[in-house]
Coordinates of C-alpha atoms and ligand atoms in Angstrom, one line a residue:
M152 CA -182.7 154.8 -184.0
N153 CA -179.2 155.4 -182.5
K154 CA -177.6 152.4 -181.2
V155 CA -176.7 153.0 -177.5
L156 CA -173.1 152.3 -176.7
Q157 CA -173.0 149.5 -174.1
V158 CA -170.5 149.9 -171.3
P159 CA -170.3 146.8 -169.1
F160 CA -169.4 147.0 -165.4
V161 CA -166.5 144.6 -165.9
D162 CA -165.4 142.8 -169.1
L163 CA -163.6 139.5 -168.4
A164 CA -164.0 138.4 -172.1
A165 CA -162.0 141.5 -173.3
Q166 CA -159.1 140.5 -171.0
Y167 CA -159.3 136.8 -171.9
A168 CA -159.0 137.8 -175.6
T169 CA -155.5 139.3 -174.9
I170 CA -154.1 136.1 -173.2
E171 CA -156.1 133.3 -174.8
E172 CA -153.2 131.5 -176.3
Q173 CA -151.0 131.6 -173.2
V174 CA -153.9 130.5 -170.9
G175 CA -154.7 127.7 -173.4
E176 CA -151.2 126.4 -173.3
A177 CA -150.9 126.6 -169.6
M178 CA -154.1 124.7 -169.1
A179 CA -153.3 122.1 -171.7
S180 CA -150.0 121.5 -169.9
V181 CA -151.8 120.7 -166.6
L182 CA -154.3 118.5 -168.5
R183 CA -151.4 116.5 -170.0
S184 CA -149.6 116.2 -166.7
T185 CA -152.9 115.1 -164.9
N186 CA -151.4 116.6 -161.8
F187 CA -154.6 118.3 -160.8
I188 CA -154.1 118.5 -157.0
L189 CA -151.2 120.6 -155.6
G190 CA -149.3 120.2 -158.8
Q191 CA -146.2 122.1 -159.9
D192 CA -148.1 125.2 -160.9
V193 CA -149.4 125.6 -157.4
D194 CA -145.9 125.5 -156.0
L195 CA -144.5 127.9 -158.6
F196 CA -147.5 130.3 -158.3
E197 CA -147.0 130.4 -154.6
K198 CA -143.4 131.4 -155.0
E199 CA -144.2 134.0 -157.7
F200 CA -147.0 135.5 -155.8
A201 CA -145.0 135.7 -152.5
A202 CA -142.3 137.5 -154.5
F203 CA -144.9 139.8 -156.1
C204 CA -146.1 140.8 -152.6
E205 CA -142.5 141.2 -151.3
A206 CA -143.4 138.6 -148.7
E207 CA -141.8 135.3 -147.6
H208 CA -144.5 132.7 -147.8
A209 CA -147.7 132.2 -149.9
I210 CA -150.1 129.2 -149.5
G211 CA -152.7 128.7 -152.2
V212 CA -156.3 127.8 -151.0
D213 CA -159.7 127.4 -152.5
T214 CA -161.2 130.9 -151.8
G215 CA -160.4 134.2 -150.2
T216 CA -162.9 133.4 -147.4
S217 CA -161.0 130.2 -146.6
A218 CA -157.7 132.2 -146.6
L219 CA -159.1 134.4 -143.9
E220 CA -160.6 131.6 -141.9
L221 CA -157.4 129.4 -142.1
I222 CA -155.3 132.3 -140.9
L223 CA -157.5 132.8 -137.9
R224 CA -157.4 129.0 -137.2
A225 CA -153.6 129.0 -137.6
Y226 CA -153.4 131.6 -134.8
D227 CA -155.8 129.4 -132.7
I228 CA -158.4 132.2 -132.7
G229 CA -161.8 130.6 -132.2
P230 CA -164.7 130.3 -129.7
G231 CA -164.6 132.9 -126.9
D232 CA -162.3 135.2 -128.9
E233 CA -163.2 138.5 -130.6
V234 CA -161.9 139.8 -133.9
I235 CA -162.4 143.4 -134.9
T236 CA -163.2 144.4 -138.5
V237 CA -165.1 147.2 -140.3
A238 CA -168.9 147.4 -140.8
N239 CA -168.7 148.3 -144.5
T240 CA -167.0 145.3 -146.1
F241 CA -168.1 142.4 -148.2
I242 CA -169.8 139.9 -145.9
A243 CA -167.1 137.3 -146.4
T244 CA -164.7 139.1 -144.1
V245 CA -167.1 138.7 -141.2
L246 CA -168.3 135.1 -142.2
A247 CA -164.7 134.0 -142.0
I248 CA -164.5 135.1 -138.4
S249 CA -167.8 133.2 -137.7
Y250 CA -166.5 130.1 -139.5
A251 CA -163.4 130.1 -137.2
G252 CA -165.9 130.2 -134.2
A253 CA -164.8 133.6 -133.0
T254 CA -167.1 136.7 -132.5
P255 CA -166.9 139.6 -135.0
V256 CA -166.8 143.0 -133.4
L257 CA -167.4 145.8 -135.9
V258 CA -166.3 149.5 -136.1
D259 CA -167.3 152.2 -138.5
A260 CA -165.5 153.3 -141.6
D261 CA -163.4 156.4 -142.0
P262 CA -165.5 159.0 -143.9
Q263 CA -162.6 160.0 -146.3
T264 CA -161.1 156.7 -147.2
Y265 CA -164.0 154.2 -146.5
T266 CA -161.5 151.9 -144.8
I267 CA -161.6 151.0 -141.1
D268 CA -161.7 154.1 -138.8
V269 CA -158.5 153.8 -136.8
S270 CA -159.8 156.3 -134.2
K271 CA -162.6 153.8 -133.3
L272 CA -160.3 150.8 -132.8
E273 CA -159.2 151.2 -129.2
G274 CA -162.8 151.6 -128.1
A275 CA -163.6 148.2 -129.5
I276 CA -160.8 146.3 -127.8
T277 CA -161.7 144.1 -124.9
P278 CA -159.7 141.4 -122.9
R279 CA -161.1 138.8 -125.5
T280 CA -159.8 140.6 -128.6
K281 CA -157.3 138.6 -130.5
A282 CA -157.0 140.2 -133.9
I283 CA -157.9 143.1 -136.2
I284 CA -158.8 142.6 -139.8
P285 CA -158.4 145.8 -141.8
V286 CA -160.0 145.6 -145.3
H287 CA -158.2 147.3 -148.2
L288 CA -161.6 148.2 -149.6
Y289 CA -162.1 149.1 -153.3
G290 CA -158.3 148.6 -153.8
Q291 CA -157.2 151.3 -151.3
P292 CA -155.0 150.3 -148.4
A293 CA -156.2 150.9 -144.9
D294 CA -154.0 153.1 -142.7
M295 CA -151.7 150.3 -141.5
D296 CA -149.1 152.0 -139.3
P297 CA -151.5 153.2 -136.6
I298 CA -153.4 149.9 -136.8
I299 CA -150.1 148.0 -136.2
E300 CA -149.2 150.3 -133.4
I301 CA -152.5 149.7 -131.6
A302 CA -152.2 146.0 -132.2
Q303 CA -148.7 145.8 -130.7
K304 CA -149.8 147.8 -127.7
H305 CA -152.6 145.2 -127.0
G306 CA -150.8 142.1 -128.3
L307 CA -153.1 141.5 -131.2
K308 CA -152.6 140.0 -134.7
V309 CA -153.2 142.1 -137.7
I310 CA -154.7 140.1 -140.6
E311 CA -155.1 142.0 -143.9
D312 CA -158.1 141.4 -146.0
T313 CA -156.4 142.0 -149.3
C314 CA -159.1 140.5 -151.4
Q315 CA -159.7 143.7 -153.3
A316 CA -156.2 145.1 -153.4
H317 CA -153.7 142.8 -155.2
G318 CA -150.7 144.9 -155.9
A319 CA -151.7 148.1 -154.0
R320 CA -149.1 149.9 -152.0
Y321 CA -149.0 151.5 -148.5
K322 CA -146.2 153.9 -148.1
G323 CA -144.4 152.2 -150.9
R324 CA -144.9 148.6 -149.6
R325 CA -147.1 146.1 -151.1
V326 CA -150.2 145.3 -149.1
G327 CA -150.2 141.7 -147.9
S328 CA -146.7 142.1 -146.6
I329 CA -147.5 144.6 -143.8
G330 CA -149.6 142.7 -141.2
H331 CA -148.9 139.3 -139.6
A332 CA -150.7 137.6 -142.5
A333 CA -153.0 138.5 -145.4
A334 CA -155.8 136.9 -147.4
F335 CA -156.3 137.3 -151.1
S336 CA -159.2 136.1 -153.3
F337 CA -158.9 135.1 -156.9
Y338 CA -162.6 135.3 -157.6
P339 CA -162.8 136.0 -161.4
A340 CA -163.7 139.7 -161.1
K341 CA -160.9 140.6 -158.6
N342 CA -157.8 142.5 -159.9
L343 CA -156.1 139.1 -160.2
G344 CA -158.9 136.6 -161.0
A345 CA -158.8 132.9 -161.7
Y346 CA -161.3 131.1 -164.0
G347 CA -163.1 129.8 -161.1
D348 CA -162.6 130.2 -157.3
G349 CA -159.2 130.6 -155.7
G350 CA -157.4 132.3 -152.8
I351 CA -154.0 132.6 -151.1
I352 CA -152.5 133.4 -147.8
V353 CA -149.4 135.5 -147.6
T354 CA -147.3 135.8 -144.5
G355 CA -143.8 136.3 -143.2
D356 CA -144.6 134.1 -140.2
E357 CA -143.1 130.7 -140.9
Q358 CA -145.2 128.9 -138.3
V359 CA -148.4 130.2 -139.7
A360 CA -147.4 129.2 -143.2
Q361 CA -146.7 125.6 -142.0
R362 CA -150.0 125.4 -140.1
V363 CA -152.0 126.7 -143.0
R364 CA -150.3 124.2 -145.3
M365 CA -151.5 121.4 -143.0
L366 CA -155.0 122.9 -142.5
R367 CA -155.7 123.2 -146.2
N368 CA -154.8 119.6 -146.9
Y369 CA -156.6 117.4 -144.3
G370 CA -154.2 118.4 -141.5
Q371 CA -151.4 116.3 -142.9
R372 CA -147.7 117.1 -143.4
E373 CA -147.0 113.7 -144.9
K374 CA -149.6 111.7 -146.6
Y375 CA -152.0 109.8 -144.3
N376 CA -150.4 111.2 -141.1
H377 CA -152.9 113.7 -139.8
L378 CA -151.6 116.0 -137.1
V379 CA -154.7 118.2 -136.8
R380 CA -158.3 117.9 -138.1
G381 CA -157.8 119.9 -141.2
F382 CA -159.9 120.6 -144.3
N383 CA -159.8 120.2 -148.1
R384 CA -159.3 123.8 -149.1
R385 CA -156.6 123.6 -151.8
L386 CA -156.0 125.8 -154.8
D387 CA -156.5 123.8 -158.0
T388 CA -153.5 123.3 -160.2
L389 CA -155.5 124.5 -163.2
Q390 CA -156.3 127.7 -161.5
A391 CA -152.7 128.2 -160.4
A392 CA -151.7 127.7 -164.1
V393 CA -154.1 130.5 -165.2
L394 CA -153.0 132.7 -162.3
R395 CA -149.3 132.3 -163.3
V396 CA -150.1 133.7 -166.7
K397 CA -152.2 136.5 -165.4
L398 CA -149.8 137.6 -162.6
R399 CA -147.3 138.7 -165.3
Y400 CA -149.8 141.4 -166.4
L401 CA -151.1 142.4 -163.0
D402 CA -148.9 145.6 -162.6
D403 CA -149.9 146.7 -166.2
W404 CA -153.5 146.0 -165.5
N405 CA -153.4 147.9 -162.2
D406 CA -151.6 150.8 -164.0
A407 CA -154.5 150.9 -166.5
R408 CA -157.0 151.0 -163.7
R409 CA -155.2 153.9 -162.1
Q410 CA -155.2 155.8 -165.4
H411 CA -158.9 155.3 -165.8
A412 CA -159.5 156.5 -162.3
G413 CA -157.4 159.6 -163.0
Q414 CA -159.5 160.2 -166.1
Y415 CA -162.7 159.9 -164.2
D416 CA -161.3 162.1 -161.4
Q417 CA -160.5 164.8 -163.9
L418 CA -163.7 164.7 -166.0
L419 CA -166.1 164.4 -163.0
A420 CA -164.4 167.0 -160.8
S421 CA -166.9 169.7 -161.9
T422 CA -170.0 167.5 -161.0
P423 CA -171.6 167.4 -157.5
L424 CA -170.6 163.7 -157.1
V425 CA -168.2 162.9 -154.3
L426 CA -165.2 161.2 -155.9
P427 CA -162.9 158.7 -154.3
L428 CA -160.0 160.1 -152.3
E429 CA -156.6 158.4 -152.6
A430 CA -155.0 158.8 -149.2
D431 CA -151.5 160.3 -149.3
Y432 CA -150.1 157.0 -147.9
A433 CA -151.8 154.9 -150.5
E434 CA -151.3 153.7 -154.1
S435 CA -154.8 152.3 -154.8
V436 CA -155.4 149.7 -157.4
Y437 CA -159.0 150.8 -158.0
H438 CA -160.7 147.4 -157.8
L439 CA -163.8 149.6 -157.9
Y440 CA -164.3 153.3 -158.7
V441 CA -166.9 154.4 -156.2
V442 CA -168.7 157.7 -156.2
R443 CA -171.4 159.0 -153.9
T444 CA -174.6 160.9 -154.4
D445 CA -177.9 161.4 -152.5
N446 CA -179.7 160.6 -155.8
R447 CA -178.3 157.2 -156.4
E448 CA -181.3 155.4 -157.8
A449 CA -182.1 158.2 -160.3
L450 CA -178.5 158.3 -161.4
R451 CA -178.3 154.5 -161.8
D452 CA -181.6 154.4 -163.7
Y453 CA -180.4 157.1 -166.1
L454 CA -177.1 155.4 -166.7
H455 CA -178.8 152.1 -167.2
E456 CA -181.0 153.7 -169.9
Q457 CA -177.8 154.9 -171.5
G458 CA -176.4 151.4 -171.7
I459 CA -174.0 151.9 -168.7
A460 CA -173.8 149.2 -166.0
T461 CA -173.1 150.2 -162.4
G462 CA -172.9 148.4 -159.1
I463 CA -173.5 149.1 -155.4
H464 CA -170.7 148.0 -153.0
Y465 CA -172.5 147.5 -150.6
P466 CA -176.1 148.3 -150.1
I467 CA -176.5 146.9 -146.6
P468 CA -173.7 147.2 -144.0
V469 CA -172.8 144.0 -142.2
H470 CA -174.4 145.0 -138.8
L471 CA -177.8 145.5 -140.5
Q472 CA -177.7 142.2 -142.4
P473 CA -180.3 139.7 -141.3
A474 CA -177.5 137.1 -141.0
Y475 CA -175.9 139.1 -138.3
Q476 CA -178.8 140.3 -136.1
E477 CA -177.4 138.1 -133.3
L478 CA -174.5 140.5 -132.9
G479 CA -177.0 142.9 -131.4
Y480 CA -176.1 146.1 -133.4
R481 CA -178.8 148.6 -134.3
K482 CA -179.4 151.2 -137.0
G483 CA -177.4 154.3 -136.0
D484 CA -174.4 152.4 -134.5
F485 CA -172.2 153.0 -137.5
P486 CA -173.5 156.2 -139.2
V487 CA -170.7 156.6 -141.8
S488 CA -171.2 153.0 -143.1
E489 CA -175.0 153.3 -143.0
R490 CA -175.1 156.6 -144.9
Y491 CA -172.6 155.5 -147.5
A492 CA -174.5 152.3 -148.1
E493 CA -177.3 154.6 -149.4
Q494 CA -175.1 156.8 -151.5
V495 CA -172.4 154.7 -153.1
V496 CA -172.4 153.9 -156.8
S497 CA -169.6 151.9 -158.5
L498 CA -168.9 153.1 -162.1
P499 CA -167.5 150.7 -164.8
M500 CA -163.9 149.9 -164.0
Y501 CA -161.6 147.3 -165.5
P502 CA -158.2 147.5 -167.3
E503 CA -159.6 147.2 -170.8
L504 CA -162.0 150.2 -170.3
T505 CA -161.5 152.6 -173.2
P506 CA -161.3 156.5 -173.2
E507 CA -164.4 156.4 -175.4
F508 CA -166.3 154.4 -172.8
I509 CA -165.2 156.7 -170.0
D510 CA -166.3 159.7 -172.0
H511 CA -169.7 158.1 -172.6
V512 CA -170.1 157.5 -168.8
V513 CA -169.0 161.0 -167.9
E514 CA -171.3 162.7 -170.5
A515 CA -174.2 160.6 -169.3
I516 CA -173.5 161.6 -165.7
K517 CA -173.2 165.3 -166.7
Q518 CA -176.7 165.1 -168.3
V519 CA -178.3 164.6 -164.9
A520 CA -175.7 165.5 -162.3
D521 CA -176.8 169.1 -161.9
Q522 CA -180.0 167.9 -160.3
Y523 CA -178.1 166.4 -157.4
N524 CA -177.3 168.1 -154.2
P525 CA -173.8 168.2 -153.2
E526 CA -172.8 166.2 -150.1
P527 CA -173.8 167.9 -146.9
E528 CA -170.9 168.8 -144.6
L529 CA -169.3 165.8 -142.9
A530 CA -169.9 167.7 -139.6
V531 CA -173.2 165.9 -139.4
Y532 CA -171.3 163.0 -137.8
A533 CA -169.9 165.1 -134.9
Ligands
PLP183 C1 -164.0 138.8 -152.5 C2 -163.8 139.2 -151.1 C3 -163.7 138.2 -150.1 C4 -163.9 136.7 -150.3 O1 -163.3 136.1 -151.3 P1 -163.9 134.8 -152.0 O2 -162.7 134.3 -152.8 O3 -165.1 135.1 -152.8 O4 -164.2 133.8 -150.9 C5 -163.4 138.6 -148.8 N1 -163.3 139.9 -148.5 C6 -163.4 140.9 -149.4 C7 -163.3 142.3 -149.0 C8 -163.7 140.5 -150.7 O5 -163.9 141.5 -151.6

């Protein structure tokens, strides 16, 4: 019997093998110092990551979700306030708004880029609106210029959810340096992942940076002098040490992802699958490579039989999640997000993916793709 080539969805072990020694040394150095909380590596990583983002300040926290929540709190956004974001995102974007006590207001996704539909923004703004959170989904930047223009017109903050887009560029600028503040996650499978949870806030706003530093550390600026009721939401020194090692490779890893995406684009062009579109303003870092088909389950089943792992990001848009029924949205409110939730399939994507693996995925797709109907015209949304 032929042994089936196994293609994982991501392969964190393959990456670890390339940096094992450096990570080991970095962690051992923290263990010897016993400076586990807000140690030197946190400070150094914050400086290095801010420089990487071409931004002034970075403040390490425990998760990407905390990063979003603490930014909102630093801007005093809470009960009675509304924050606009997009219906097709990971639930954490919206949970962070809830944790801050504010009310999430959702808009649909753009049918081409899958990021927030800028043409729907003004219709969602009310006198209670305080901020917009565009999500750079799958590694592709949202269209920031028109978002910032609308925000300025209405006096709103723009908070980038950059949890899937470390290193991506919008019109040549790094994401995370474009809005008022940005939140990054270092969940292990993100483009820059820790070996546990982690997150960071990036901002050019000195006041927000100071407030977030207090909020993540019990509301104190000096020890035992608590100016506000803060939290314990710090980035671990051990994780910062790992992230410092990995940050040196991030551009190379993102380049590899872009190359793999280019290879998929080329080899899948002749199939009826709808492939990702890189907007002309964007340099995506392909956190995920997401295609669409009306026959998703059949495709996934076949790929699974061929030893190829796939994912769905995400199967249920936020407004249809049981957790968010209280927002009062119904099926039909966000047709693009709803339709795409039934069509999207994420193919294996990680820097260490090989041409051999990509060929195997493409050949398997071609075995069955002809049975699939091409995407009906987008005019159905009109
Ligand atoms: C991962 C992610 C988050 C949350 O990050 P955590 O570190 O898991 O809390 C938020 N938003 C998006 C879009 C994400 O992908």
